[in-house]
Amino acid sequence: MLISKNDKLYIACAGAGKTTKIVKDALEVKDKKILITTFTNENEENIKKKFYEINNGCIPENIKIQSWYEFLLRECFKPYLKTFFNENIRITGFTLVSGVSGQYIPSDGKDHYMSKNNRVYSDKLSKLMFKSTNVKKSVMNRLSKIYNVMFIDEVQDMASWDLELIKEIHYSNIALTMVGDMLQRTYTTTKERQNKKGKNQLNIEEYINDKTKNCSSIIIDPNTLKNTHRCCQKVCNYVNQKFGINIEVCKCCDRKNTENCDVFFINKDEVEEKLKIIKTMQILYDKNSKYDKSYSAINIGKSKGLDFDNVVIYPTKTMTSFLKNGLNLADSSKSKLYVALTRARKNVYIVNN
C-alpha cells in the first residue's frame, strides 16, 4: 500500500475556482497520463472549455477528460463482465437511477446490475468490482497501468461503493487530487448503502474522517479554495446568514461593478423585466417548474459549476419558508437552494410563489 503520495481533498466554496485549479494543476504535470473525471456531463464540458481558455484552445494528449459514469463503465465494469457472468454480454449503455436498482435480485445475478436490454444501472457501476478480491486487484492493476495521476471534480456527489473505489485509488500508485463543495451535494452517484443498518450515506469528507474507513491519510485542505471569485459581498453575506457558513469574497477580484448587487425577492409580474437584462438565467428546481419559456433556463443540478451575471430562481414553497421564516428544510433541498443562490456574479432574484 502506498500512502505517502500526499493525496488531497480540497474543500471549496461556490465560485472558488475548483475547475481552474484542476486545469492549471494538470497542465503542470508533464509526461504523465492524467485522468480528469467529474459527475455531470455539463461539468465535463465546462472542464474542456477551461482548458481551451487557459491552454490556447487545446487539451494536451496526455490528459483524458471523462464523466464519472463513463469512467466506471469503460474501466471498472465492462472488462470484467465475463469473469462474473460467464457469458458474452454486449453492453448498450447505462441508465441513470435516482433510487436503488435491483433491490430484490440476488447480487450474483446479471439482472441485479443491468436491465433486460443490457443497460447497466448507474448505481451498480462501481459495485461489481468489489464482489471479488481478484477482480478488485485486476481493476486497480489495470488503472495503474493506464493513469499516473487522477483528478476528481465535484467529489461531494460520490457515495457508497464509489468512495470504496476512491480509497483503492488512494492506496494505488495513482496520485489523487479531489475537489468538492460539500454543500453542493444535490445528487449522489448511488443511494445504495453497503451497510443496511447505516442511517445516512457519508460524503467524502466524512468518509475520510471516519477512522473505521482507513482513509485518514488523505489530506483535507479547507483553506486553499475558501474564497469566492464569483459572488458579490451582499450575496455572500445573505448566504452565510441563511446557511451558517463563512464564504469570503476573494480580495484579488475587481468588485467595483457589483457594489449595488444583492438578493431580491420579486413577484411573478416582475420576472420578464429581469429576464430582459443581458446574461440572466432562470434556475429551476426541476423539470416541472413553471417558468418563462421565452428565455433560457437550467435545472439546479445541471447549473453546478456554471455562473451567470444574474439569476432568477423559482424556489419551492418550503425553500421560500426557509429563507423568509427560518423554517426547517431537508438537506437535499438546502443543497439545491445553496447552489441556486451562488450561481450569480451580480444579482439574485427570487420569485415569490
CSV table of C-alpha atoms in Angstrom, one decimal:
chain,number,residue,atom,x,y,z
A,1,MET,CA,0.0,0.0,0.0
A,2,LEU,CA,1.3,3.4,-1.0
A,3,ILE,CA,0.2,6.1,1.5
A,4,SER,CA,3.0,8.7,1.1
A,5,LYS,CA,1.6,10.3,-2.1
A,6,ASN,CA,0.1,13.4,-0.4
A,7,ASP,CA,-3.3,12.6,-2.0
A,8,LYS,CA,-5.5,15.6,-1.2
A,9,LEU,CA,-9.2,16.7,-0.9
A,10,TYR,CA,-9.7,20.4,-1.4
A,11,ILE,CA,-12.9,21.7,0.4
A,12,ALA,CA,-14.1,24.6,-1.8
A,13,CYS,CA,-16.8,27.2,-1.6
A,14,ALA,CA,-19.0,28.2,-4.5
A,15,GLY,CA,-17.1,30.1,-7.1
A,16,ALA,CA,-13.7,29.4,-5.6
A,17,GLY,CA,-12.2,28.3,-8.9
A,18,LYS,CA,-12.3,24.5,-8.5
A,19,THR,CA,-12.2,23.8,-12.2
A,20,THR,CA,-9.5,26.4,-12.8
A,21,LYS,CA,-7.3,24.8,-10.2
A,22,ILE,CA,-7.7,21.3,-11.6
A,23,VAL,CA,-6.8,22.5,-15.1
A,24,LYS,CA,-3.8,24.5,-14.0
A,25,ASP,CA,-2.5,21.7,-11.8
A,26,ALA,CA,-3.0,19.2,-14.6
A,27,LEU,CA,-1.1,21.4,-17.1
A,28,GLU,CA,1.9,21.5,-14.7
A,29,VAL,CA,2.2,17.6,-14.8
A,30,LYS,CA,4.3,16.7,-17.8
A,31,ASP,CA,5.0,13.3,-19.4
A,32,LYS,CA,2.4,11.5,-17.2
A,33,LYS,CA,-1.0,10.1,-18.1
A,34,ILE,CA,-3.8,12.0,-16.4
A,35,LEU,CA,-7.5,11.4,-16.0
A,36,ILE,CA,-9.9,14.2,-15.0
A,37,THR,CA,-13.3,13.0,-14.1
A,38,THR,CA,-16.5,14.7,-12.8
A,39,PHE,CA,-20.0,13.7,-12.0
A,40,THR,CA,-22.1,15.6,-14.6
A,41,ASN,CA,-21.7,15.8,-18.4
A,42,GLU,CA,-22.2,19.6,-18.1
A,43,ASN,CA,-19.2,19.9,-15.8
A,44,GLU,CA,-17.2,17.7,-18.1
A,45,GLU,CA,-17.8,20.2,-20.9
A,46,ASN,CA,-17.0,23.0,-18.5
A,47,ILE,CA,-13.6,21.5,-17.8
A,48,LYS,CA,-12.9,21.2,-21.5
A,49,LYS,CA,-13.8,24.8,-22.1
A,50,LYS,CA,-11.5,25.9,-19.3
A,51,PHE,CA,-8.6,24.0,-21.0
A,52,TYR,CA,-9.4,25.8,-24.3
A,53,GLU,CA,-9.5,29.1,-22.4
A,54,ILE,CA,-6.2,28.6,-20.5
A,55,ASN,CA,-4.2,26.5,-22.9
A,56,ASN,CA,-4.5,28.2,-26.3
A,57,GLY,CA,-7.6,26.2,-27.4
A,58,CYS,CA,-6.2,22.7,-26.8
A,59,ILE,CA,-6.2,19.8,-24.4
A,60,PRO,CA,-2.8,18.0,-24.1
A,61,GLU,CA,-2.7,14.4,-25.5
A,62,ASN,CA,-1.6,13.1,-22.0
A,63,ILE,CA,-4.9,14.3,-20.5
A,64,LYS,CA,-8.2,12.5,-20.7
A,65,ILE,CA,-11.5,14.1,-19.5
A,66,GLN,CA,-14.4,11.8,-18.8
A,67,SER,CA,-17.6,11.7,-16.8
A,68,TRP,CA,-17.5,9.5,-13.7
A,69,TYR,CA,-20.1,7.1,-15.0
A,70,GLU,CA,-18.3,6.7,-18.3
A,71,PHE,CA,-15.1,6.0,-16.5
A,72,LEU,CA,-16.7,3.4,-14.3
A,73,LEU,CA,-18.4,1.7,-17.3
A,74,ARG,CA,-15.3,1.6,-19.5
A,75,GLU,CA,-12.6,0.9,-16.9
A,76,CYS,CA,-14.2,-0.9,-13.9
A,77,PHE,CA,-17.2,-2.7,-15.3
A,78,LYS,CA,-17.2,-3.8,-19.0
A,79,PRO,CA,-13.7,-5.6,-19.0
A,80,TYR,CA,-14.8,-7.9,-16.1
A,81,LEU,CA,-18.3,-9.0,-17.1
A,82,LYS,CA,-17.3,-12.4,-18.4
A,83,THR,CA,-15.4,-13.2,-15.2
A,84,PHE,CA,-18.7,-12.9,-13.2
A,85,PHE,CA,-21.4,-14.0,-15.6
A,86,ASN,CA,-19.5,-16.5,-17.8
A,87,GLU,CA,-21.1,-15.2,-21.0
A,88,ASN,CA,-20.5,-12.6,-23.6
A,89,ILE,CA,-22.6,-9.6,-22.8
A,90,ARG,CA,-22.9,-6.6,-25.2
A,91,ILE,CA,-23.5,-3.5,-23.0
A,92,THR,CA,-25.7,-1.0,-24.7
A,93,GLY,CA,-25.1,1.9,-22.3
A,94,PHE,CA,-26.2,2.8,-18.8
A,95,THR,CA,-29.4,4.0,-17.2
A,96,LEU,CA,-29.4,6.8,-14.6
A,97,VAL,CA,-31.1,5.6,-11.4
A,98,SER,CA,-32.4,8.1,-8.9
A,99,GLY,CA,-33.3,5.4,-6.3
A,100,VAL,CA,-31.9,1.9,-5.7
A,101,SER,CA,-32.0,-0.6,-8.5
A,102,GLY,CA,-32.2,-4.4,-8.2
A,103,GLN,CA,-33.1,-4.4,-4.5
A,104,TYR,CA,-34.8,-7.8,-4.6
A,105,ILE,CA,-32.5,-9.5,-7.1
A,106,PRO,CA,-29.5,-11.5,-5.7
A,107,SER,CA,-26.2,-9.6,-6.2
A,108,ASP,CA,-24.6,-12.6,-8.0
A,109,GLY,CA,-27.2,-12.4,-10.9
A,110,LYS,CA,-26.8,-10.3,-14.0
A,111,ASP,CA,-30.2,-8.7,-13.6
A,112,HIS,CA,-29.0,-7.1,-10.3
A,113,TYR,CA,-26.7,-4.9,-12.4
A,114,MET,CA,-28.4,-4.3,-15.7
A,115,SER,CA,-31.8,-4.2,-17.4
A,116,LYS,CA,-33.1,-6.9,-19.8
A,117,ASN,CA,-31.6,-4.9,-22.8
A,118,ASN,CA,-28.2,-4.8,-21.1
A,119,ARG,CA,-28.2,-1.2,-20.0
A,120,VAL,CA,-26.2,-1.0,-16.7
A,121,TYR,CA,-27.8,0.7,-13.7
A,122,SER,CA,-25.8,3.7,-12.8
A,123,ASP,CA,-25.8,2.9,-9.1
A,124,LYS,CA,-24.2,-0.5,-9.7
A,125,LEU,CA,-21.3,0.6,-11.9
A,126,SER,CA,-18.7,0.6,-9.1
A,127,LYS,CA,-20.2,-2.2,-7.1
A,128,LEU,CA,-19.3,-5.2,-9.3
A,129,MET,CA,-15.5,-5.0,-8.8
A,130,PHE,CA,-16.0,-5.4,-5.0
A,131,LYS,CA,-17.7,-8.8,-5.4
A,132,SER,CA,-14.3,-10.4,-5.9
A,133,THR,CA,-11.0,-9.6,-4.4
A,134,ASN,CA,-9.2,-10.9,-7.5
A,135,VAL,CA,-11.3,-8.6,-9.8
A,136,LYS,CA,-10.7,-5.6,-7.5
A,137,LYS,CA,-7.0,-6.2,-7.8
A,138,SER,CA,-7.3,-6.6,-11.6
A,139,VAL,CA,-9.2,-3.3,-11.8
A,140,MET,CA,-6.6,-1.4,-9.8
A,141,ASN,CA,-3.7,-3.0,-11.7
A,142,ARG,CA,-5.3,-2.0,-15.0
A,143,LEU,CA,-6.0,1.6,-13.8
A,144,SER,CA,-2.4,1.9,-12.5
A,145,LYS,CA,-1.1,1.0,-16.0
A,146,ILE,CA,-3.3,3.4,-17.8
A,147,TYR,CA,-3.1,6.5,-15.5
A,148,ASN,CA,-0.4,8.1,-13.3
A,149,VAL,CA,-2.5,11.0,-12.0
A,150,MET,CA,-6.2,11.4,-11.3
A,151,PHE,CA,-8.3,14.5,-10.6
A,152,ILE,CA,-11.9,14.1,-9.4
A,153,ASP,CA,-14.1,17.2,-9.6
A,154,GLU,CA,-17.5,17.6,-7.8
A,155,VAL,CA,-16.4,14.7,-5.5
A,156,GLN,CA,-19.1,15.7,-3.0
A,157,ASP,CA,-21.5,13.7,-5.2
A,158,MET,CA,-19.7,10.4,-4.8
A,159,ALA,CA,-21.2,7.9,-2.3
A,160,SER,CA,-21.1,4.3,-1.1
A,161,TRP,CA,-19.2,2.0,-3.5
A,162,ASP,CA,-17.7,5.0,-5.3
A,163,LEU,CA,-16.0,6.0,-2.0
A,164,GLU,CA,-14.6,2.5,-1.7
A,165,LEU,CA,-13.1,2.8,-5.2
A,166,ILE,CA,-11.6,6.2,-4.3
A,167,LYS,CA,-9.9,4.5,-1.3
A,168,GLU,CA,-8.5,1.8,-3.6
A,169,ILE,CA,-7.1,4.6,-5.9
A,170,HIS,CA,-5.6,6.3,-2.8
A,171,TYR,CA,-3.8,3.0,-1.9
A,172,SER,CA,-2.6,2.5,-5.5
A,173,ASN,CA,0.3,4.2,-7.2
A,174,ILE,CA,-2.0,6.8,-8.9
A,175,ALA,CA,-1.6,10.3,-7.5
A,176,LEU,CA,-5.1,11.5,-6.5
A,177,THR,CA,-6.5,15.1,-6.1
A,178,MET,CA,-10.1,15.7,-5.4
A,179,VAL,CA,-12.1,19.0,-5.1
A,180,GLY,CA,-15.7,19.5,-3.9
A,181,ASP,CA,-18.1,21.7,-2.0
A,182,MET,CA,-20.0,19.6,0.5
A,183,LEU,CA,-22.9,22.0,0.5
A,184,GLN,CA,-23.4,21.3,-3.3
A,185,ARG,CA,-24.3,17.7,-2.8
A,186,THR,CA,-27.5,17.9,-4.8
A,187,TYR,CA,-27.1,14.4,-6.4
A,188,THR,CA,-25.4,11.3,-5.3
A,189,THR,CA,-23.9,8.7,-7.6
A,190,THR,CA,-25.7,5.9,-5.8
A,191,LYS,CA,-28.2,5.7,-3.0
A,192,GLU,CA,-27.4,2.1,-2.2
A,193,ARG,CA,-25.8,1.6,1.2
A,194,GLN,CA,-23.1,-1.0,1.9
A,195,ASN,CA,-24.2,-1.3,5.5
A,196,LYS,CA,-28.0,-1.7,5.5
A,197,LYS,CA,-28.1,-0.5,9.2
A,198,GLY,CA,-26.5,2.8,8.3
A,199,LYS,CA,-28.8,5.8,8.7
A,200,ASN,CA,-27.1,8.2,6.3
A,201,GLN,CA,-24.6,8.0,3.5
A,202,LEU,CA,-21.2,9.5,4.2
A,203,ASN,CA,-19.9,12.2,1.9
A,204,ILE,CA,-16.2,12.1,1.0
A,205,GLU,CA,-15.1,14.4,3.9
A,206,GLU,CA,-17.0,12.3,6.4
A,207,TYR,CA,-15.6,9.2,4.9
A,208,ILE,CA,-12.0,10.3,5.2
A,209,ASN,CA,-12.6,11.5,8.8
A,210,ASP,CA,-14.2,8.1,9.8
A,211,LYS,CA,-11.4,6.2,11.3
A,212,THR,CA,-13.1,2.8,10.5
A,213,LYS,CA,-12.7,3.5,6.8
A,214,ASN,CA,-8.8,3.5,7.0
A,215,CYS,CA,-8.7,6.5,4.6
A,216,SER,CA,-7.5,9.2,7.0
A,217,SER,CA,-4.1,9.5,5.2
A,218,ILE,CA,-5.8,11.7,2.6
A,219,ILE,CA,-5.0,15.3,3.4
A,220,ILE,CA,-8.0,17.6,3.7
A,221,ASP,CA,-7.3,21.2,2.7
A,222,PRO,CA,-10.1,23.6,3.8
A,223,ASN,CA,-8.2,26.9,3.1
A,224,THR,CA,-6.9,27.0,-0.5
A,225,LEU,CA,-10.3,27.3,-2.1
A,226,LYS,CA,-12.3,29.1,0.6
A,227,ASN,CA,-12.7,32.4,-1.2
A,228,THR,CA,-15.2,33.0,-4.0
A,229,HIS,CA,-14.3,34.7,-7.2
A,230,ARG,CA,-17.9,34.8,-8.3
A,231,CYS,CA,-20.4,36.1,-5.8
A,232,CYS,CA,-20.6,39.7,-4.6
A,233,GLN,CA,-20.3,40.7,-1.0
A,234,LYS,CA,-24.0,41.1,-0.3
A,235,VAL,CA,-24.9,37.8,-1.8
A,236,CYS,CA,-22.2,36.1,0.3
A,237,ASN,CA,-23.5,37.8,3.4
A,238,TYR,CA,-27.0,36.6,2.7
A,239,VAL,CA,-25.9,33.0,2.0
A,240,ASN,CA,-23.6,33.0,5.1
A,241,GLN,CA,-26.5,34.1,7.3
A,242,LYS,CA,-29.0,31.6,5.9
A,243,PHE,CA,-26.7,28.6,5.9
A,244,GLY,CA,-24.5,29.3,8.8
A,245,ILE,CA,-21.3,29.3,6.8
A,246,ASN,CA,-18.5,31.7,6.0
A,247,ILE,CA,-17.9,32.3,2.3
A,248,GLU,CA,-15.3,35.0,1.9
A,249,VAL,CA,-15.0,37.2,-1.2
A,250,CYS,CA,-11.6,37.0,-2.9
A,251,LYS,CA,-9.8,40.3,-2.4
A,252,CYS,CA,-8.0,39.9,-5.7
A,253,CYS,CA,-11.2,40.4,-7.7
A,254,ASP,CA,-12.4,43.8,-9.0
A,255,ARG,CA,-15.8,44.4,-7.3
A,256,LYS,CA,-16.5,47.9,-8.4
A,257,ASN,CA,-19.4,47.0,-10.7
A,258,THR,CA,-21.1,44.8,-8.0
A,259,GLU,CA,-21.4,47.3,-5.1
A,260,ASN,CA,-25.1,47.6,-5.6
A,261,CYS,CA,-25.8,44.0,-6.3
A,262,ASP,CA,-27.9,42.0,-3.8
A,263,VAL,CA,-30.5,39.3,-3.3
A,264,PHE,CA,-34.1,40.5,-4.2
A,265,PHE,CA,-37.5,38.9,-3.8
A,266,ILE,CA,-39.7,39.7,-6.8
A,267,ASN,CA,-43.3,39.0,-7.9
A,268,LYS,CA,-44.2,37.0,-10.9
A,269,ASP,CA,-45.2,40.1,-12.9
A,270,GLU,CA,-41.7,41.4,-12.4
A,271,VAL,CA,-39.9,38.4,-13.9
A,272,GLU,CA,-39.9,39.4,-17.5
A,273,GLU,CA,-38.4,42.7,-16.7
A,274,LYS,CA,-35.4,41.0,-15.0
A,275,LEU,CA,-35.0,38.4,-17.8
A,276,LYS,CA,-34.6,41.2,-20.3
A,277,ILE,CA,-31.3,42.1,-18.6
A,278,ILE,CA,-28.4,40.6,-20.6
A,279,LYS,CA,-26.9,37.4,-19.3
A,280,THR,CA,-29.7,36.5,-16.9
A,281,MET,CA,-30.5,32.8,-16.4
A,282,GLN,CA,-33.6,31.2,-14.9
A,283,ILE,CA,-32.8,28.5,-12.4
A,284,LEU,CA,-35.5,25.8,-11.9
A,285,TYR,CA,-36.0,23.4,-9.1
A,286,ASP,CA,-36.8,20.6,-11.5
A,287,LYS,CA,-38.3,19.9,-15.0
A,288,ASN,CA,-41.9,20.5,-13.6
A,289,SER,CA,-41.1,24.1,-12.5
A,290,LYS,CA,-43.1,26.8,-14.2
A,291,TYR,CA,-41.0,29.5,-15.9
A,292,ASP,CA,-40.9,31.9,-18.9
A,293,LYS,CA,-40.1,29.7,-21.8
A,294,SER,CA,-39.2,32.7,-24.0
A,295,TYR,CA,-35.9,32.9,-22.1
A,296,SER,CA,-33.1,30.5,-21.2
A,297,ALA,CA,-33.5,28.2,-18.2
A,298,ILE,CA,-31.5,25.4,-16.5
A,299,ASN,CA,-32.2,22.9,-13.7
A,300,ILE,CA,-30.4,23.5,-10.4
A,301,GLY,CA,-28.4,20.2,-10.6
A,302,LYS,CA,-27.2,21.0,-14.1
A,303,SER,CA,-26.2,24.5,-13.1
A,304,LYS,CA,-23.4,23.3,-10.8
A,305,GLY,CA,-20.0,24.6,-11.9
A,306,LEU,CA,-21.6,27.3,-14.0
A,307,ASP,CA,-22.1,31.0,-13.4
A,308,PHE,CA,-24.2,33.8,-14.8
A,309,ASP,CA,-24.3,37.6,-14.4
A,310,ASN,CA,-27.8,37.5,-12.9
A,311,VAL,CA,-30.2,34.6,-12.0
A,312,VAL,CA,-33.9,34.3,-11.5
A,313,ILE,CA,-34.7,31.5,-9.1
A,314,TYR,CA,-38.0,29.7,-8.8
A,315,PRO,CA,-37.9,28.1,-5.3
A,316,THR,CA,-40.3,25.6,-3.8
A,317,LYS,CA,-42.7,26.8,-1.0
A,318,THR,CA,-40.5,25.1,1.6
A,319,MET,CA,-37.4,26.9,0.3
A,320,THR,CA,-39.2,30.2,0.5
A,321,SER,CA,-40.3,29.4,4.1
A,322,PHE,CA,-36.7,28.6,5.0
A,323,LEU,CA,-35.4,31.8,3.5
A,324,LYS,CA,-38.1,34.1,4.9
A,325,ASN,CA,-39.1,32.5,8.2
A,326,GLY,CA,-36.2,30.1,9.0
A,327,LEU,CA,-38.4,27.0,8.9
A,328,ASN,CA,-36.8,23.6,8.5
A,329,LEU,CA,-35.6,22.4,5.1
A,330,ALA,CA,-34.5,19.0,4.1
A,331,ASP,CA,-30.7,18.7,3.5
A,332,SER,CA,-31.1,17.8,-0.2
A,333,SER,CA,-33.4,20.8,-0.8
A,334,LYS,CA,-31.0,23.0,1.2
A,335,SER,CA,-28.1,21.9,-1.0
A,336,LYS,CA,-30.1,22.7,-4.2
A,337,LEU,CA,-31.0,26.2,-2.8
A,338,TYR,CA,-27.4,26.9,-1.9
A,339,VAL,CA,-26.3,26.0,-5.5
A,340,ALA,CA,-29.0,28.3,-7.0
A,341,LEU,CA,-28.1,31.2,-4.8
A,342,THR,CA,-24.4,31.0,-5.6
A,343,ARG,CA,-24.6,31.0,-9.4
A,344,ALA,CA,-24.7,34.8,-9.9
A,345,ARG,CA,-21.8,37.2,-10.4
A,346,LYS,CA,-24.2,40.1,-9.7
A,347,ASN,CA,-27.9,40.0,-8.7
A,348,VAL,CA,-30.0,37.1,-7.4
A,349,TYR,CA,-33.8,37.4,-8.0
A,350,ILE,CA,-36.0,35.0,-6.1
A,351,VAL,CA,-39.6,34.7,-7.3
A,352,ASN,CA,-42.3,34.8,-4.6
A,353,ASN,CA,-44.5,31.7,-5.1
